[in-house]
Coordinates of C-alpha atoms in Angstrom, one line a residue:
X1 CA 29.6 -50.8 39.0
X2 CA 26.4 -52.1 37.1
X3 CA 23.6 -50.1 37.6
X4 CA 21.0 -51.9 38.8
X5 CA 17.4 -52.4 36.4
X6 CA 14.1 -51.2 37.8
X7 CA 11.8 -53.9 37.9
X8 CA 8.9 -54.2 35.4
X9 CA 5.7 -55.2 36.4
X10 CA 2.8 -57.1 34.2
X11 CA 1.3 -53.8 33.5
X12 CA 4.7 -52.2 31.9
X13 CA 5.0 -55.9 29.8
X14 CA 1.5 -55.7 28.6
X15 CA 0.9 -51.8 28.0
X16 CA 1.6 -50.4 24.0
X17 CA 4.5 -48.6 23.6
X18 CA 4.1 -44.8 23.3
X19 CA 4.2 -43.7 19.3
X20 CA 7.2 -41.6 18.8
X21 CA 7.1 -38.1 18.6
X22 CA 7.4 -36.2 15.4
X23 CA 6.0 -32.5 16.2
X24 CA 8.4 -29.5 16.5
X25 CA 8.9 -29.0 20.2
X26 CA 10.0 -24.9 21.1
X27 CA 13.9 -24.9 21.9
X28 CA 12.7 -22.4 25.0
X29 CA 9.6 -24.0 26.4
X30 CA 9.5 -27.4 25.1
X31 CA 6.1 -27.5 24.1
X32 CA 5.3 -27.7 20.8
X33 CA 5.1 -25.3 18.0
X34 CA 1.1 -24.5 17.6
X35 CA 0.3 -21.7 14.9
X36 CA -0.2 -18.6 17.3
X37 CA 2.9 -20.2 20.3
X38 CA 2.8 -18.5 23.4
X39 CA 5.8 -18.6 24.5
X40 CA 7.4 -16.5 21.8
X41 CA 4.2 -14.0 22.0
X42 CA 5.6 -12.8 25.4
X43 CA 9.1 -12.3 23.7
X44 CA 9.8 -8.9 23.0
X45 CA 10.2 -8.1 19.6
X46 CA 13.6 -6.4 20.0
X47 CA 14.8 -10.2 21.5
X48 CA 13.1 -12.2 18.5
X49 CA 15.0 -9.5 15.7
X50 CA 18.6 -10.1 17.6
X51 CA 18.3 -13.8 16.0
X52 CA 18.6 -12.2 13.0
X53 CA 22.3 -12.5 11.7
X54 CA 21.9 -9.1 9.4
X55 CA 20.9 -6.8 12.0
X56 CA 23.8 -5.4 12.7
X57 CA 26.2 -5.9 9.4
X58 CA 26.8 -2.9 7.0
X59 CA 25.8 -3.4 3.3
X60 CA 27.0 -0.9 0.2
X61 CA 29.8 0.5 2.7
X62 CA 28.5 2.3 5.0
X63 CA 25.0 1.4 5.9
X64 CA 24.2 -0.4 8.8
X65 CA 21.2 -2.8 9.3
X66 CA 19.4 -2.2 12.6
X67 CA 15.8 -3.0 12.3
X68 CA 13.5 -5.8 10.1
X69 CA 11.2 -4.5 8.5
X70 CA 8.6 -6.6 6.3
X71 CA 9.4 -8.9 3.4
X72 CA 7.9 -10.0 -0.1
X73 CA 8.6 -12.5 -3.0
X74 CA 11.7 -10.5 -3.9
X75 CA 12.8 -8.9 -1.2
X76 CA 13.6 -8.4 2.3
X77 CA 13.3 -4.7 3.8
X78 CA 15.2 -3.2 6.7
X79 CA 15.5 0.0 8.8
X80 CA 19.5 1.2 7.9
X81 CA 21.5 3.9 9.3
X82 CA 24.5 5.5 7.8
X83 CA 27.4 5.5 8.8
X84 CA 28.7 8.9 8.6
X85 CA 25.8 10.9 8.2
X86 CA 23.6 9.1 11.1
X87 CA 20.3 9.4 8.8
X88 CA 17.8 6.5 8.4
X89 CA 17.3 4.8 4.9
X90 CA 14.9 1.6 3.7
X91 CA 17.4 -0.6 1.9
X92 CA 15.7 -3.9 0.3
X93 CA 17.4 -6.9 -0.3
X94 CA 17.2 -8.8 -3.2
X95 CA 16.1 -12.6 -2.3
X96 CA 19.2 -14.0 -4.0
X97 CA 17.7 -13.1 -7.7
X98 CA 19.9 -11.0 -9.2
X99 CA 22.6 -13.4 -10.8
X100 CA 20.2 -15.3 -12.9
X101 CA 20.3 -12.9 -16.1
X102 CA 23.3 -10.2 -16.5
X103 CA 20.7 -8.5 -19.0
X104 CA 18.3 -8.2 -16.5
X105 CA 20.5 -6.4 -14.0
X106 CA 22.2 -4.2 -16.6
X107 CA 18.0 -3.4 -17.5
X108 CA 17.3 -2.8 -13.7
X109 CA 20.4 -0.4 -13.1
X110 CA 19.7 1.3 -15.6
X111 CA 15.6 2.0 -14.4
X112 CA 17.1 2.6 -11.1
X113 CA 19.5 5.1 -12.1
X114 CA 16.7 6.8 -14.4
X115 CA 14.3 6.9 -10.5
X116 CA 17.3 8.3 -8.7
X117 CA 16.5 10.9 -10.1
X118 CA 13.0 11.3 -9.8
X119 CA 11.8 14.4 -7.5
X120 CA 8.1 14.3 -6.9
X121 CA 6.5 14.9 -3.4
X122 CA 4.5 11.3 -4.1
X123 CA 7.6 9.0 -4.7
X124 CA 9.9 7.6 -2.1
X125 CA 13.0 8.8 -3.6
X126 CA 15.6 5.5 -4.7
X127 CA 18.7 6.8 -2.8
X128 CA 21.0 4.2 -4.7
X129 CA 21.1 0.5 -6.6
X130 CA 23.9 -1.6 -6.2
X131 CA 25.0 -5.3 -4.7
X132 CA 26.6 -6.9 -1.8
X133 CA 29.1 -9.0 -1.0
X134 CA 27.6 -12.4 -2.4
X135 CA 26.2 -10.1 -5.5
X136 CA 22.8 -9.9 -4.8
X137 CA 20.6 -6.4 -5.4
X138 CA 20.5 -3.7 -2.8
X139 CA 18.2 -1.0 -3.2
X140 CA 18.4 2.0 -1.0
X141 CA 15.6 4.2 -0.4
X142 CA 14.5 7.7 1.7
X143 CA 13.1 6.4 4.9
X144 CA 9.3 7.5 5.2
X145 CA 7.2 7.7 8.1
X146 CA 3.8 6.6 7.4
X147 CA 1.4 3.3 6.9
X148 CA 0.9 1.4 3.7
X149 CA -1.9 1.4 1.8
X150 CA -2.8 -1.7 2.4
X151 CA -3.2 -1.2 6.3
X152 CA -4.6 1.6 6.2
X153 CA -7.6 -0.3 4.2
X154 CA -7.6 -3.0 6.5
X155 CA -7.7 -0.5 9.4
X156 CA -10.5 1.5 8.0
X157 CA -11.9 -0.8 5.4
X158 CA -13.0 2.1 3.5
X159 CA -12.1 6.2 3.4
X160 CA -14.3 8.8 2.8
X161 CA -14.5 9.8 -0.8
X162 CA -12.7 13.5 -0.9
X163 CA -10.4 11.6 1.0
X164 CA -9.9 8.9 -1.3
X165 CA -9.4 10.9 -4.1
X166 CA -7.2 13.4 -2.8
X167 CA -4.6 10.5 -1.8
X168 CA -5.6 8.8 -5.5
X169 CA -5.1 12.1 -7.5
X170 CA -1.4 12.4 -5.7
X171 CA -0.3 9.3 -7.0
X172 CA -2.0 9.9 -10.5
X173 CA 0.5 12.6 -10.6
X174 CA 3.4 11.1 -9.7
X175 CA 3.1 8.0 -12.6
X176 CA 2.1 10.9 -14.9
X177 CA 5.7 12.8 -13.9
X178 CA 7.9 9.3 -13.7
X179 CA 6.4 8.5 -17.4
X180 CA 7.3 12.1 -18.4
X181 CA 11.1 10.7 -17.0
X182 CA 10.8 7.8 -18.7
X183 CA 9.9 5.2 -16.0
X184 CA 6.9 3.5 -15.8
X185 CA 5.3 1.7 -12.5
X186 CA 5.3 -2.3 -13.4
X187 CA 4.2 -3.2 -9.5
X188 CA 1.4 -1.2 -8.4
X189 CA -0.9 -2.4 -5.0
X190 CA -1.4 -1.2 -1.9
X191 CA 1.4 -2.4 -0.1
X192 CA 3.9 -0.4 -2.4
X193 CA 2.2 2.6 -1.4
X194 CA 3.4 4.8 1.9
X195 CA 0.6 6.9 2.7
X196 CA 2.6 9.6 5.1
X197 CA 0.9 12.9 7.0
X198 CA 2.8 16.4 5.7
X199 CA 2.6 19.2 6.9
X200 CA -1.0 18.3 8.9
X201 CA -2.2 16.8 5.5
X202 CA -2.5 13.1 4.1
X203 CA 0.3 12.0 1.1
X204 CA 0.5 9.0 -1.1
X205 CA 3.8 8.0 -2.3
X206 CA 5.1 5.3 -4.7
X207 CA 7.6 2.9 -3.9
X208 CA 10.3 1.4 -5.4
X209 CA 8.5 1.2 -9.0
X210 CA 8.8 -2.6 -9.2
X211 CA 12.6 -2.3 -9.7
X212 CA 13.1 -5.4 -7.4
X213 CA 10.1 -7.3 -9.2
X214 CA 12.2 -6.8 -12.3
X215 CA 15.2 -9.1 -11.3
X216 CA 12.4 -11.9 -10.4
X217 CA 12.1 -14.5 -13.1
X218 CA 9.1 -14.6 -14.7
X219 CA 7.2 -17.7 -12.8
X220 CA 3.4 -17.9 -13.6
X221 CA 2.6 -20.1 -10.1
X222 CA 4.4 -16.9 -7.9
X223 CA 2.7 -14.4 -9.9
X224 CA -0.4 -15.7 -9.0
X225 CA 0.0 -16.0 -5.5
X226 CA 1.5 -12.1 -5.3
X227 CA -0.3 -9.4 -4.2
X228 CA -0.3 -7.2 -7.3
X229 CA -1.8 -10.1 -9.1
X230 CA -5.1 -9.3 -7.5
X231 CA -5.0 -5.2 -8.8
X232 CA -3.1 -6.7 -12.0
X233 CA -5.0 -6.0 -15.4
X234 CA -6.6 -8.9 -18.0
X235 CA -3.8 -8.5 -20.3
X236 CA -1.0 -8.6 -17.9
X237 CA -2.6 -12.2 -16.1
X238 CA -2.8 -13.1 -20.0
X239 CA 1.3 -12.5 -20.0
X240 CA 0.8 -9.8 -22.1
X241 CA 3.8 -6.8 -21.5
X242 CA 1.2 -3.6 -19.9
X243 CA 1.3 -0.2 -21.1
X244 CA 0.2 3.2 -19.4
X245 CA -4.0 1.5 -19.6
X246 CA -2.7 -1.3 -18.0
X247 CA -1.2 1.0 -14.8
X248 CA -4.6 2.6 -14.9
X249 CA -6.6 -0.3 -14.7
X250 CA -4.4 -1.1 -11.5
X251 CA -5.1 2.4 -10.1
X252 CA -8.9 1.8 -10.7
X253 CA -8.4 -1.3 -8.6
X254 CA -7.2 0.7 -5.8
X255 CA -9.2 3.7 -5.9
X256 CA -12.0 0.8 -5.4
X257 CA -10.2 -0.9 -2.5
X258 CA -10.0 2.5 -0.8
X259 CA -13.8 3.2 -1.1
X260 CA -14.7 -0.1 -0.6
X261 CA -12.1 -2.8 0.8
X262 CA -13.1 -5.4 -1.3
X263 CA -10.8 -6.3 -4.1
X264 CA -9.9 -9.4 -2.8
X265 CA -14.2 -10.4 -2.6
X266 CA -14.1 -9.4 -6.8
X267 CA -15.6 -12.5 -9.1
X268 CA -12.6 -13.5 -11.2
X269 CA -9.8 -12.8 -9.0
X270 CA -8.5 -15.1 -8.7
X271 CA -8.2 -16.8 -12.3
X272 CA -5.7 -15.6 -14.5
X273 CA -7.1 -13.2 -17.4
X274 CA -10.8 -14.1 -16.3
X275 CA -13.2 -11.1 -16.4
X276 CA -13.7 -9.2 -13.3
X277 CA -16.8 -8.2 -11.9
X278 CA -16.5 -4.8 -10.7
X279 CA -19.8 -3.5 -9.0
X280 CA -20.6 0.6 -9.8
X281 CA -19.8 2.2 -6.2
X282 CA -23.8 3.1 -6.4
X283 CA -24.5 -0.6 -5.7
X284 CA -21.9 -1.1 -2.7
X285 CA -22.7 2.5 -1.2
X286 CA -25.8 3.8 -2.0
X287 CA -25.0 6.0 1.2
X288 CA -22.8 8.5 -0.6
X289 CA -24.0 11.1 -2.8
X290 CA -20.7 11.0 -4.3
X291 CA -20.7 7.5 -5.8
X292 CA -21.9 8.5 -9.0
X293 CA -19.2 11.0 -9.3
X294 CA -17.0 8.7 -8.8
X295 CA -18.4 5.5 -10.8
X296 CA -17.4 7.6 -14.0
X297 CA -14.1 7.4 -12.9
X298 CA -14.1 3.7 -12.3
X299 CA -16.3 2.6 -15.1
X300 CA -13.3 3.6 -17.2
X301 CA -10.4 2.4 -15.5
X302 CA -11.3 -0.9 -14.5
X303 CA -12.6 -1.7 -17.9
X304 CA -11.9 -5.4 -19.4
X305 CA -10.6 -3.8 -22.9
X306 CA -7.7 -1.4 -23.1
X307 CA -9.8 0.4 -25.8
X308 CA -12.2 1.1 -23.1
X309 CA -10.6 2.9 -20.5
X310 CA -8.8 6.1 -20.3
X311 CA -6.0 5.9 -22.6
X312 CA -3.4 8.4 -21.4
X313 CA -2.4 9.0 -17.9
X314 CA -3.4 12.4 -18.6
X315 CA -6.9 12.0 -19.4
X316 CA -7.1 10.4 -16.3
X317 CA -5.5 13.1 -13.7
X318 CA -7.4 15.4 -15.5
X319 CA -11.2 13.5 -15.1
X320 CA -9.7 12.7 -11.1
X321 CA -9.3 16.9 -10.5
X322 CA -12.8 17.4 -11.9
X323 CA -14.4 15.1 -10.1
X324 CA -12.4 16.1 -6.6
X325 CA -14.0 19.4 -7.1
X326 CA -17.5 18.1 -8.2
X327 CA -17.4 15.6 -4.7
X328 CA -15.9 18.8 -3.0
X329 CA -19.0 20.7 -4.4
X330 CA -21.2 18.0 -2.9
X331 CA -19.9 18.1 0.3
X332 CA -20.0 22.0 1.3
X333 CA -23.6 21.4 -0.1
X334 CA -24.7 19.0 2.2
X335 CA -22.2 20.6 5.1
X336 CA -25.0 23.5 4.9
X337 CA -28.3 21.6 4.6
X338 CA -26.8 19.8 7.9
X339 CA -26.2 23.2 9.6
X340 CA -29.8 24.4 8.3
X341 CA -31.7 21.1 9.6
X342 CA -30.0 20.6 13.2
X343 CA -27.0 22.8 13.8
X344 CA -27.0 26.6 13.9
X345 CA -25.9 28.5 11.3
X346 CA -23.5 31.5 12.8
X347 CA -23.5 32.8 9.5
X348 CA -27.1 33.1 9.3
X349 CA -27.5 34.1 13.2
X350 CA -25.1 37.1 12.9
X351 CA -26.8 38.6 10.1
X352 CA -30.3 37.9 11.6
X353 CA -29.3 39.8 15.0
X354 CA -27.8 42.6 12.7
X355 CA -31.0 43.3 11.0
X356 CA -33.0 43.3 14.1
X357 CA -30.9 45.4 16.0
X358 CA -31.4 47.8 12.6
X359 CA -34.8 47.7 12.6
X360 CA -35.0 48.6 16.5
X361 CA -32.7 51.6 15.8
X362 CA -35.1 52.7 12.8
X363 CA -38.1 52.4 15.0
X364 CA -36.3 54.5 17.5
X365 CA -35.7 57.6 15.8
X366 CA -38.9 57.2 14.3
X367 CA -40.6 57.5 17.7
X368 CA -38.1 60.4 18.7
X369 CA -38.7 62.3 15.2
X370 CA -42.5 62.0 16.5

């Protein structure tokens, strides 16, 4: 049986004919897909991960993918448990990368075989370096409980000095011991760093030391774009190969983005090898007393010329103790001119009411002698 046609009138004949559609409409709502969409806001995240066709399979044997974590350029980071022993690692998967050059895998097992072994309290330890089924990298990593740098900046824009320091001389340390080992860090920012609370007291730790970053071909347009390009020194945006003064520049970079926040603000960051306007601290926060203390520091990391800065990693940890007890110094100082100008000082009080109560005993058997 023929179905029969609705009727058109002279309105339907006349009107223009709807443009066809060409926006992404959501497969749950049918509305379409704006940058910040509703409808998968009010999706728990646990639902939104199960689309994920990892979570779930094992990789290297015996550990199991259970959580997304974050990803980069390189890699792709996930929550793991093991199998057997039930204890939580970070593995990172390589982003398909790792069959371009056998050299540079043999180059990167190697490295990561050298930081397995590494035992610092500020390094994530690299658990294991292998590949998976399809023969891309998988590196496996102690799980740690903390924040990266990187938020923590953004959540506090900028940390008190002593703090800063204390946090920037632990990771000093650490790139001076994995030099001593012979590896050397060729990814530092904020975002490799896990800043973790032990034993009631803040902890920097390193990540993977760039061992992922080494498997990337070299492409000028991604380096660019990447996040240690912004705490990256001259010669390195030149395509020069860094040294030790080029890691130290980096670490200048983020001592300043801790104090400040504002790496990413810098004239000439965002021009490869261009000269980099870094204000002294004095000029930024002329609110701290320790800024000068600390613009020695700076002055001679961040330095355009290698020749200019400190030239060892050593010279460095060394200047970064000194001037964590000089900003130390400073504070206990002011701590007591703020107890003598508003607060009370109990240490003052006690020994105030001892001497009166002395003198009211002299007086006393003075009167009873008479």
């Amino acid at each position: 049986m023929l179905l029969e046609e609705t009727p058109r009138t002279q309105e339907d004949l006349t009107s223009p004919l709807p443009p066809p559609t060409t926006e992404e409409r959501c497969d749950i709502c049918g509305l379409e897909i704006e940058e910040s969409h509703a409808c998968l806001q009010s999706i728990p995240a646990s639902v939104l991960t199960l689309k994920d066709p990892r979570i779930g399979t094992v990789v290297v044997e015996h550990y199991v993918l259970e959580e997304f974590i974050c990803d980069s350029s390189t890699s792709l980071v996930y929550k793991a448990r093991h199998q057997l022993i039930n204890g939580h690692v970070a593995v990172k998967l390589a982003r398909a990368i790792s069959t371009h050059d056998p050299f540079t895998v043999l180059r990167t097992s190697r490295a990561a075989l050298i930081a397995a072994h590494l035992n610092h309290p500020n390094i994530v330890r690299c658990i294991e370096f292998s590949h998976d089924s399809d023969r891309n990298a998988v590196l496996v990593m102690e799980w740690a409980n903390g924040t990266t740098l990187s938020q923590l900046i953004a959540r506090e824009v900028s940390l008190t000095p002593l703090r800063a320091l204390n946090l920037f001389e632990g990771l000093c340390d650490a790139l001076r011991y994995a030099q001593t080992q012979g590896v050397n860090h060729i990814n530092l920012k904020p975002n490799g760093i896990i800043v973790e609370t032990v034993n009631g007291a803040e902890q920097a730790r390193l990540l993977d030391f760039g061992l992922m970053k080494m498997l990337d071909p070299v492409d000028a347009n991604t380096f660019v774009k990447s996040e240690h390009f912004k705490y990256s020194s001259p010669e390195e945006q030149a395509g020069q190969p860094p040294d030790q003064r080029s890691m130290i520049y980096s670490l200048g970079l983020i001592l300043f983005d801790m104090l400040t926040g504002r790496v990413e603000t810098l004239e000439g960051s965002s021009a490869a090898n261009e000269r980099i306007d870094v204000p002294p601290l004095v000029k930024i926060r002329p609110d701290l007393t320790e800024a000068v203390v600390i613009d020695k520091i700076l002055s001679r990391c961040v330095a355009f010329l290698p020749s200019k800065r400190f030239q060892t990693l050593d010279d460095l940890c060394v200047a970064v103790s000194q001037a964590r007890l000089e900003v130390e110094r400073i504070e206990r100082v002011e701590r007591f001119h703020h107890q003598d100008d508003g607060e009370p000082n109990s240490f003052t009080d006690n020994h105030m009411t001892l001497l009166i109560v002395a003198l009211c005993v002299c007086a006393l058997f003075a009167i009873v002698g008479a």
